[in-house]
Amino acid sequence: MHINYSAWAARSRVPLGFAFALAFLIVSRPTRQSIAAGMIVAFAGIVIRGLAAGCIEKNAVLATGGPFRYTRNPLYLGSFILGTGFIIAGDSIPLAIAFVILFALIYAPVMRREEAYLRHLFGSLYDDYARQAPLFFPIPGRFSTGRAEFRWRQYWKNREYQAAIGWIVIFIFLFVKSMLR
């Protein structure tokens, strides 16, 4: 029996993310200092995700502006930075290692799968964009010439506020946990 790993990763990323979040909340050892540092890093991830969500009309228009000028996957980059902030706040090396491995195993095939879908949907327009903007990590001097205007309506339509609410809830939990230690 052949298992399509890319499809499995796409289906499993949210449930695995919740399972990891639960393990994180149990195993983390936050301190006031780790929370402060992690909160700043995680907030940067929230901002990147929010800016991207306000510029993307999924499956309708190829997003090449805003944060999409610097990476073809600013939502995932924002998630990685957000997760890194949580890991810093949680102050656990084993969690950090697990996060990096899990992120790579899940999101690398998901990005490639989405890339194939966008190439099918937008054809040479996507190919031109892919030559300009890197897949994940921004590269100085390499970015697309696309333009996009952030729209709050799109931010709300894409339900990005849920990530911001999650950021607040997790940091409140970590703060309470640090006080009870």
XYZ file of C-alpha atoms in Angstrom:
181
model
C 0.000 0.000 0.000
C 1.433 3.359 -1.072
C 0.914 6.331 1.232
C 1.124 9.788 -0.288
C 3.302 11.501 2.331
C 2.540 14.974 1.016
C -1.217 14.432 1.308
C -0.775 12.891 4.762
C 1.293 15.885 5.902
C -1.329 18.310 4.589
C -4.138 16.475 6.425
C -2.142 15.928 9.614
C -0.588 19.346 10.171
C -3.461 20.790 12.222
C -4.080 17.717 14.453
C -0.328 17.255 14.964
C -0.015 20.952 15.734
C -2.661 20.666 18.433
C -1.000 17.543 19.859
C 2.352 19.336 19.929
C 0.729 22.384 21.553
C -0.708 20.169 24.296
C 2.696 18.547 24.884
C 4.256 22.017 24.867
C 1.857 23.295 27.517
C 2.595 20.273 29.725
C 6.391 20.080 29.277
C 7.265 23.785 29.043
C 9.183 25.420 31.902
C 8.534 29.115 31.387
C 10.232 31.850 33.357
C 9.441 35.542 33.267
C 12.556 36.131 31.182
C 11.819 33.332 28.708
C 8.223 34.517 28.367
C 9.298 38.103 27.669
C 11.818 37.049 25.013
C 9.464 34.503 23.461
C 6.566 36.937 23.385
C 8.566 39.397 21.261
C 9.640 36.729 18.764
C 6.155 35.187 18.600
C 4.588 38.603 18.073
C 6.785 39.065 14.996
C 5.334 35.805 13.664
C 1.785 37.021 14.352
C 2.503 40.257 12.472
C 3.942 38.422 9.447
C 0.987 36.017 9.364
C -1.479 38.880 9.737
C 0.065 40.931 6.948
C 0.047 37.908 4.649
C -3.551 36.991 5.501
C -4.632 40.535 4.646
C -3.076 40.241 1.178
C -4.117 36.773 0.033
C -7.277 35.760 -1.781
C -6.814 32.008 -1.746
C -7.391 30.191 -5.047
C -8.555 33.400 -6.744
C -5.520 35.644 -7.241
C -1.827 34.764 -7.088
C -0.431 36.678 -4.115
C 2.927 38.220 -5.070
C 2.940 41.431 -3.027
C 3.121 42.391 0.617
C 4.992 39.675 2.552
C 4.650 37.449 -0.529
C 7.281 39.667 -2.181
C 9.948 38.167 0.103
C 8.833 34.545 0.415
C 6.285 32.387 -1.344
C 5.149 31.136 2.056
C 4.906 34.039 4.511
C 2.082 32.369 6.435
C 4.291 29.357 7.128
C 7.312 31.550 7.821
C 5.156 33.498 10.285
C 4.062 30.201 11.860
C 7.687 29.125 12.181
C 8.639 32.407 13.868
C 5.538 32.207 16.074
C 6.432 28.642 17.075
C 10.028 29.679 17.722
C 8.730 32.366 20.077
C 6.632 29.804 21.926
C 9.648 27.499 22.188
C 11.786 30.328 23.599
C 9.023 31.124 26.095
C 8.674 27.459 27.072
C 12.402 27.152 27.805
C 12.774 23.480 26.849
C 15.540 22.126 24.594
C 13.712 18.822 23.875
C 10.641 20.814 22.776
C 12.823 22.989 20.548
C 14.317 19.945 18.828
C 10.889 18.338 18.423
C 9.467 21.582 16.998
C 12.137 21.939 14.323
C 11.859 18.277 13.290
C 8.058 18.301 13.254
C 7.920 21.583 11.328
C 10.346 20.307 8.683
C 8.590 16.947 8.330
C 5.156 18.511 7.988
C 5.654 21.820 6.206
C 8.323 20.944 3.628
C 6.019 18.511 1.796
C 2.995 20.771 2.343
C 4.812 23.701 0.701
C 5.820 21.537 -2.262
C 2.261 20.224 -2.604
C 0.831 23.746 -2.532
C 3.476 24.860 -4.996
C 2.354 22.167 -7.457
C -1.269 23.215 -6.958
C -0.468 26.901 -7.570
C 1.586 26.001 -10.642
C -1.428 24.050 -11.959
C -3.814 26.915 -11.108
C -1.722 29.867 -12.344
C 0.738 28.273 -14.807
C 3.558 30.450 -16.106
C 2.467 33.336 -13.868
C 3.419 31.176 -10.875
C 6.643 30.030 -12.546
C 7.709 33.659 -13.044
C 6.879 34.456 -9.418
C 8.718 31.352 -8.144
C 11.876 32.489 -9.949
C 11.711 35.823 -8.099
C 10.674 34.936 -4.529
C 12.317 32.178 -2.443
C 10.234 29.261 -1.185
C 10.547 29.891 2.554
C 13.391 31.959 4.017
C 13.749 35.463 2.542
C 16.995 36.062 0.683
C 18.381 39.630 0.655
C 18.039 41.125 -2.809
C 15.745 38.360 -4.066
C 12.102 39.322 -4.020
C 9.172 39.671 -6.363
C 8.037 42.934 -7.854
C 4.416 42.228 -6.966
C 2.273 44.720 -5.131
C -0.515 44.089 -2.690
C -2.601 46.177 -0.422
C -3.380 44.901 3.066
C -7.125 44.680 3.577
C -8.706 44.129 6.975
C -11.697 42.531 5.248
C -9.394 39.863 3.842
C -7.665 39.417 7.201
C -11.047 38.675 8.816
C -12.217 36.513 5.904
C -9.087 34.390 6.282
C -9.813 34.176 10.055
C -6.266 35.176 10.962
C -7.553 36.691 14.197
C -7.641 33.120 15.505
C -3.822 33.009 15.525
C -3.701 36.291 17.465
C -6.206 34.962 20.003
C -4.155 31.770 20.345
C -1.013 33.848 20.917
C -2.712 35.704 23.768
C -4.169 32.561 25.371
C -0.894 30.626 25.250
C 1.089 33.472 26.772
C -1.458 33.931 29.550
C -1.180 30.188 30.248
C 2.621 30.353 30.260
C 2.599 33.352 32.571
C 0.251 31.586 35.023
C 2.369 28.426 34.803
C 5.527 30.401 35.565
C 3.858 31.959 38.628
C 2.824 28.529 39.961
C 6.317 27.041 39.644
